[in-house]
Coordinates of C-alpha atoms in Angstrom, one line a residue:
Chain A
M587 CA 5.6 -10.7 14.2
M588 CA 2.2 -9.1 14.7
N589 CA 1.0 -11.2 11.8
Y590 CA 0.3 -14.1 14.2
G591 CA -2.1 -11.8 16.0
L592 CA -3.8 -11.0 12.8
W593 CA -4.2 -14.7 11.8
A594 CA -5.4 -15.6 15.3
G595 CA -7.9 -12.7 15.4
V596 CA -9.3 -13.5 12.0
S597 CA -9.5 -17.2 12.8
I598 CA -11.5 -16.4 15.9
L599 CA -13.8 -14.1 14.0
L600 CA -14.2 -16.8 11.3
I601 CA -15.2 -19.4 13.9
V602 CA -17.7 -17.1 15.6
S603 CA -19.1 -16.1 12.3
F604 CA -19.4 -19.7 11.2
F605 CA -21.5 -20.6 14.3
K606 CA -23.7 -17.6 13.8
D607 CA -24.4 -18.1 10.1
R608 CA -22.8 -20.8 7.9
T609 CA -24.0 -19.4 4.6
K610 CA -22.8 -15.9 5.2
T611 CA -19.4 -17.2 6.4
L612 CA -19.0 -19.4 3.4
K613 CA -19.9 -16.5 1.2
A614 CA -17.2 -14.4 2.9
L615 CA -14.6 -17.1 2.4
K616 CA -15.6 -17.5 -1.2
M617 CA -15.2 -13.8 -1.8
A618 CA -11.8 -13.7 -0.2
G619 CA -10.7 -16.7 -2.2
K620 CA -12.0 -15.2 -5.5
Q621 CA -10.3 -11.9 -4.8
F622 CA -7.1 -13.5 -3.9
L623 CA -7.1 -15.4 -7.2
N624 CA -7.9 -12.2 -9.0
L625 CA -4.9 -10.5 -7.5
L626 CA -2.5 -13.4 -7.9
S627 CA -1.2 -12.6 -11.4
A628 CA -0.4 -9.0 -10.4
L629 CA 1.2 -10.1 -7.2
I630 CA 3.5 -12.6 -8.9
T631 CA 4.5 -10.0 -11.5
I632 CA 5.2 -7.4 -8.9
V633 CA 7.2 -9.7 -6.6
L634 CA 9.4 -11.1 -9.4
F635 CA 10.0 -7.6 -10.8
L636 CA 11.0 -6.2 -7.4
G637 CA 13.3 -9.2 -6.8
I638 CA 15.1 -8.6 -10.0
I639 CA 15.4 -4.8 -9.5
R640 CA 16.5 -5.1 -5.9
A641 CA 19.1 -7.7 -6.7
L642 CA 20.5 -5.6 -9.6
V643 CA 20.5 -2.3 -7.6
D644 CA 22.8 -2.4 -4.7
P645 CA 21.4 -0.3 -1.8
M646 CA 24.7 1.5 -1.7
I647 CA 24.0 2.9 -5.2
I648 CA 20.9 4.5 -3.8
G649 CA 22.9 5.7 -0.9
R650 CA 25.4 7.3 -3.2
M651 CA 22.6 8.9 -5.3
I652 CA 21.1 10.6 -2.3
G653 CA 24.4 11.0 -0.5
P654 CA 26.5 13.9 0.6
E655 CA 26.4 17.1 -1.5
S656 CA 23.8 15.5 -3.8
G657 CA 21.5 18.5 -3.2
I658 CA 18.4 19.0 -5.3
L659 CA 19.4 16.2 -7.6
G660 CA 19.6 13.8 -4.6
V661 CA 16.2 14.9 -3.6
I662 CA 14.8 14.1 -7.0
S663 CA 16.6 10.8 -7.1
G664 CA 15.2 9.9 -3.7
L665 CA 11.7 10.7 -4.8
V666 CA 12.0 8.8 -8.1
V667 CA 13.7 5.7 -6.6
G668 CA 11.2 5.7 -3.7
S669 CA 8.3 5.9 -6.2
V670 CA 9.4 3.1 -8.4
I671 CA 10.5 0.4 -6.0
F672 CA 8.8 -1.0 -3.0
I673 CA 10.6 -2.0 0.2
P674 CA 8.7 -3.0 3.3
G675 CA 9.0 -0.3 6.1
F676 CA 10.9 -2.4 8.5
V677 CA 13.6 -3.0 5.9
A678 CA 13.5 0.5 4.4
F679 CA 13.9 2.5 7.6
P680 CA 17.1 0.9 8.8
M681 CA 18.4 1.2 5.3
A682 CA 17.6 4.9 5.1
A683 CA 19.1 5.4 8.5
G684 CA 22.2 3.8 7.1
F685 CA 22.2 6.4 4.2
L686 CA 22.1 9.2 6.8
E687 CA 25.2 7.6 8.5
I688 CA 27.1 7.6 5.2
G689 CA 26.3 11.3 4.8
A690 CA 23.0 11.6 3.0
G691 CA 21.0 14.6 4.0
Y692 CA 17.6 14.6 5.7
P693 CA 15.7 16.2 2.8
Q694 CA 17.0 13.5 0.5
V695 CA 16.1 10.7 2.9
A696 CA 12.7 12.3 3.5
G697 CA 11.9 12.2 -0.2
F698 CA 13.0 8.6 -0.5
I699 CA 11.0 7.4 2.6
A700 CA 7.8 9.4 1.8
A701 CA 7.7 8.3 -1.8
L702 CA 8.5 4.7 -0.8
M703 CA 5.6 4.6 1.6
G704 CA 3.0 6.4 -0.5
V705 CA 3.8 6.1 -4.1
G706 CA 3.8 2.6 -5.6
F707 CA 4.7 2.5 -9.2
V708 CA 5.0 -1.2 -9.4
F709 CA 1.7 -1.6 -7.5
I710 CA -0.3 0.2 -10.1
P711 CA -1.5 -3.0 -11.8
L712 CA -2.8 -4.2 -8.5
E713 CA -4.3 -0.9 -7.3
R714 CA -6.1 -0.3 -10.6
K715 CA -8.0 -3.5 -10.1
F716 CA -9.7 -1.8 -7.2
F717 CA -9.9 1.8 -8.2
G718 CA -9.5 2.1 -11.9
L719 CA -6.5 3.7 -13.6
R720 CA -7.6 7.3 -13.3
L721 CA -8.1 7.2 -9.5
T722 CA -5.0 5.1 -9.0
I723 CA -2.8 7.6 -10.8
L724 CA -4.4 10.5 -9.0
R725 CA -3.8 8.9 -5.6
N726 CA -0.2 8.2 -6.5
L727 CA 0.2 11.8 -7.6
L728 CA -1.2 13.1 -4.4
C729 CA 1.2 11.0 -2.4
F730 CA 4.0 12.3 -4.6
V731 CA 3.0 15.9 -3.9
A732 CA 2.8 15.1 -0.2
A733 CA 6.4 13.7 -0.4
I734 CA 7.6 17.0 -2.1
V735 CA 5.9 19.1 0.6
F736 CA 7.6 16.9 3.2
V737 CA 11.0 17.4 1.6
L738 CA 10.5 21.2 1.5
A739 CA 9.4 21.3 5.1
V740 CA 12.4 19.3 6.2
W741 CA 14.6 21.5 4.2
G742 CA 13.0 24.6 5.5
V743 CA 13.4 23.5 9.1
G744 CA 17.0 22.9 8.4
L745 CA 17.3 19.3 9.5
Chain B
M612 CA -5.7 -18.8 -23.4
M613 CA -7.5 -16.6 -20.8
I614 CA -5.1 -17.8 -18.2
L615 CA -2.1 -17.2 -20.4
K616 CA -3.3 -13.6 -21.1
K617 CA -3.9 -13.0 -17.4
Y618 CA -0.4 -14.3 -16.5
K619 CA 1.3 -12.7 -19.4
W620 CA 3.3 -10.2 -17.3
A621 CA 4.1 -12.8 -14.6
L622 CA 5.4 -15.1 -17.3
I623 CA 7.6 -12.3 -18.8
M624 CA 9.0 -11.6 -15.4
A625 CA 9.7 -15.3 -14.9
I626 CA 11.5 -15.5 -18.2
S627 CA 13.5 -12.4 -17.4
M628 CA 14.5 -14.0 -14.1
F629 CA 15.6 -17.1 -16.1
A630 CA 17.5 -15.0 -18.6
L631 CA 19.3 -13.2 -15.7
Y632 CA 20.1 -16.6 -14.3
L633 CA 21.9 -17.6 -17.5
N634 CA 23.9 -14.4 -17.4
Q635 CA 24.5 -13.8 -13.8
P636 CA 23.4 -16.8 -11.8
E637 CA 24.4 -15.3 -8.4
T638 CA 22.3 -12.1 -9.0
A639 CA 19.4 -14.2 -10.2
L640 CA 19.5 -16.4 -7.1
N641 CA 19.7 -13.3 -5.0
A642 CA 16.7 -11.8 -6.8
L643 CA 14.8 -15.0 -6.3
S644 CA 15.5 -15.0 -2.6
I645 CA 14.2 -11.4 -2.4
S646 CA 11.1 -12.4 -4.3
V647 CA 10.5 -15.3 -2.0
S648 CA 10.9 -13.1 1.1
D649 CA 8.5 -10.5 -0.4
I650 CA 5.9 -13.2 -1.2
K651 CA 6.2 -14.5 2.3
I652 CA 5.4 -11.1 3.7
I653 CA 2.5 -10.8 1.3
L654 CA 1.2 -14.3 2.0
G655 CA 1.5 -13.6 5.7
I656 CA -0.8 -10.6 5.6
L657 CA -3.0 -10.6 2.6
P658 CA -5.1 -13.8 3.1
P659 CA -6.2 -12.9 6.6
V660 CA -7.0 -9.3 5.5
L661 CA -9.0 -10.6 2.6
I662 CA -11.0 -12.9 4.9
L663 CA -11.5 -10.1 7.3
V664 CA -12.7 -7.9 4.5
G665 CA -15.1 -10.7 3.3
L666 CA -16.4 -11.1 6.9
L667 CA -17.0 -7.4 7.3
D668 CA -18.6 -7.3 3.9
V669 CA -21.2 -9.9 4.9
W670 CA -21.7 -8.8 8.5
V671 CA -21.5 -5.0 8.5
P672 CA -24.7 -3.5 7.0
K673 CA -24.4 -0.8 4.4
K674 CA -26.4 1.4 6.6
T675 CA -23.7 1.4 9.3
V676 CA -20.9 2.3 6.8
I677 CA -23.1 5.1 5.4
Q678 CA -23.8 6.4 8.9
Y679 CA -20.1 6.5 9.9
M680 CA -18.4 7.3 6.6
G681 CA -21.1 8.2 4.1
D682 CA -21.7 11.4 2.2
N683 CA -23.4 13.0 5.1
S684 CA -21.3 11.8 7.9
G685 CA -19.3 15.0 8.1
I686 CA -16.4 15.3 10.5
K687 CA -17.3 11.9 12.0
G688 CA -16.4 10.3 8.7
L689 CA -13.1 12.1 8.6
L690 CA -12.2 11.0 12.1
F691 CA -13.3 7.5 11.4
A692 CA -11.1 7.4 8.3
F693 CA -8.2 8.7 10.4
L694 CA -8.6 6.1 13.1
L695 CA -9.0 3.2 10.7
G696 CA -5.8 4.3 8.9
A697 CA -3.8 5.0 12.1
I698 CA -4.5 1.7 13.9
A699 CA -3.7 -0.3 10.8
A700 CA -0.5 -2.2 10.2
G701 CA 1.0 -3.5 7.0
P702 CA 2.0 -2.2 3.6
L703 CA -0.3 0.0 1.6
F704 CA -1.5 -2.7 -0.8
V705 CA -3.4 -4.2 2.2
A706 CA -5.4 -1.0 2.4
F707 CA -6.8 -1.4 -1.2
P708 CA -9.3 -4.2 -0.5
I709 CA -10.4 -2.6 2.7
A710 CA -10.9 0.8 1.0
A711 CA -12.7 -0.8 -1.9
M712 CA -15.0 -2.7 0.5
L713 CA -15.8 0.5 2.4
A714 CA -16.4 2.4 -0.9
G715 CA -18.7 -0.4 -2.1
K716 CA -20.8 0.0 1.1
G717 CA -21.2 3.7 0.5
A718 CA -18.3 5.4 2.2
R719 CA -17.5 8.8 0.8
L720 CA -14.7 8.8 -1.7
A721 CA -12.8 11.7 0.0
Y722 CA -12.8 9.8 3.3
I723 CA -11.5 6.6 1.5
I724 CA -8.6 8.5 0.0
F725 CA -7.9 10.2 3.3
F726 CA -7.9 6.8 5.0
M727 CA -5.3 5.5 2.5
G728 CA -3.2 8.7 2.9
I729 CA -3.2 8.2 6.7
W730 CA -2.4 4.6 6.2
T731 CA 0.8 5.5 4.2
S732 CA 2.3 7.6 7.0
I733 CA 0.4 7.9 10.3
K734 CA 0.2 4.2 11.3
L735 CA 1.0 4.0 14.9
P736 CA 3.6 1.2 14.8
L737 CA 5.3 2.8 11.8
L738 CA 5.5 6.2 13.5
L739 CA 7.3 4.7 16.5
F740 CA 9.7 2.9 14.2
E741 CA 10.3 6.1 12.3
Y742 CA 10.8 8.1 15.5
S743 CA 13.5 5.6 16.7
F744 CA 15.4 5.9 13.4
F745 CA 15.0 9.5 12.3
G746 CA 14.1 11.4 15.5
G747 CA 11.1 13.4 16.7
T748 CA 11.4 16.5 14.4
F749 CA 11.5 14.4 11.2
T750 CA 8.6 12.2 12.3
A751 CA 6.5 15.1 13.5
I752 CA 7.0 17.0 10.3
H753 CA 6.1 13.9 8.3
A754 CA 2.9 13.3 10.2
I755 CA 1.8 17.0 10.2
V756 CA 2.6 17.5 6.5
N757 CA 0.7 14.4 5.5
I758 CA -2.4 15.2 7.5
I759 CA -2.6 18.6 6.0
V760 CA -1.9 17.5 2.4
F761 CA -4.3 14.6 2.5
L762 CA -7.0 16.6 4.2
F763 CA -7.1 19.0 1.2
G764 CA -5.9 16.4 -1.3
S765 CA -8.6 13.9 -0.7
F766 CA -11.4 16.4 -1.3
L767 CA -9.6 17.6 -4.4
L768 CA -9.3 14.1 -5.7
E769 CA -12.9 13.4 -5.1
K770 CA -13.7 16.4 -7.3
L771 CA -11.3 15.2 -10.0
A772 CA -12.6 11.7 -9.9
T773 CA -15.1 11.1 -12.7
E774 CA -18.6 9.9 -12.1
D775 CA -17.5 6.7 -13.8
S776 CA -14.8 5.8 -11.3
I777 CA -17.1 6.6 -8.4
K778 CA -19.9 4.5 -9.8
R779 CA -17.4 1.7 -10.5
L780 CA -16.3 1.7 -6.9
R781 CA -19.8 2.0 -5.5
S782 CA -21.1 -0.9 -7.6
M783 CA -18.0 -3.0 -7.1
D784 CA -19.2 -6.4 -6.2
I785 CA -16.0 -8.0 -4.8
S786 CA -17.9 -11.3 -4.6

């Protein structure tokens, strides 16, 4: 994937930086390492939690929750489920497209996708390490509102 | 003791995983394989981003960030936040260290929040992907709605943020 490009690019920058200024580069590396260690506990927790949840919850259950005739309740389910769990985009999009195929409506899928991308309940322990709890909650709320507006727009257009 | 406290939740999750294994071994193994694939994604992207953030932190002068995204950068700051968010790739949690670094160097909070909003939905690679699965109308509505909501929302959030949280971000010494 494109990650190789990222690793390669960063490696080149690192080498250039190292030749220009050793002390600065070591400082940058030290910062990165320290921050990584600082995030590690939250990351492990999040990853294990997500593994358990996603193993217990069959994607088809979500599909049924936001499925045909699920209406406003389906929208709410999509928003809530999308807010709570995290699924990488390249897994989530095909999955949501599958929901459309089994009869889920566009507004329900819109709520699920938008909440999934922007609202990260399980990432709050990580996010607050950077922004503090108040700002973290506010940002998640903003994304939740954006998801609701998106649903209304999709519904309004009649998709 | 400190370590134990720091990893308390991770430990609880590990124990839950083990308890699940005792009851439903297959589900637990499935869960573990999902966790492993998630951690692979994270380890594939987070370390280089953190190194990049570290390098930017030592090489980009505060003055430059303030000039492009500071309190008085006006529309330029907004555009810059948009571009940074749109060319990015990767899940949102990758944006956190970048946003925090920019804030620490004096970028305006509203622009930082706008940047993260754009990151969640207007990333170019993701847009193309979304288009191929859900079609043009869906993707266009998503992008337009998000730009509008985040444009207003980021300034509103800046107003709602307390002095404390702004000071905290500004003084954040990620080293």
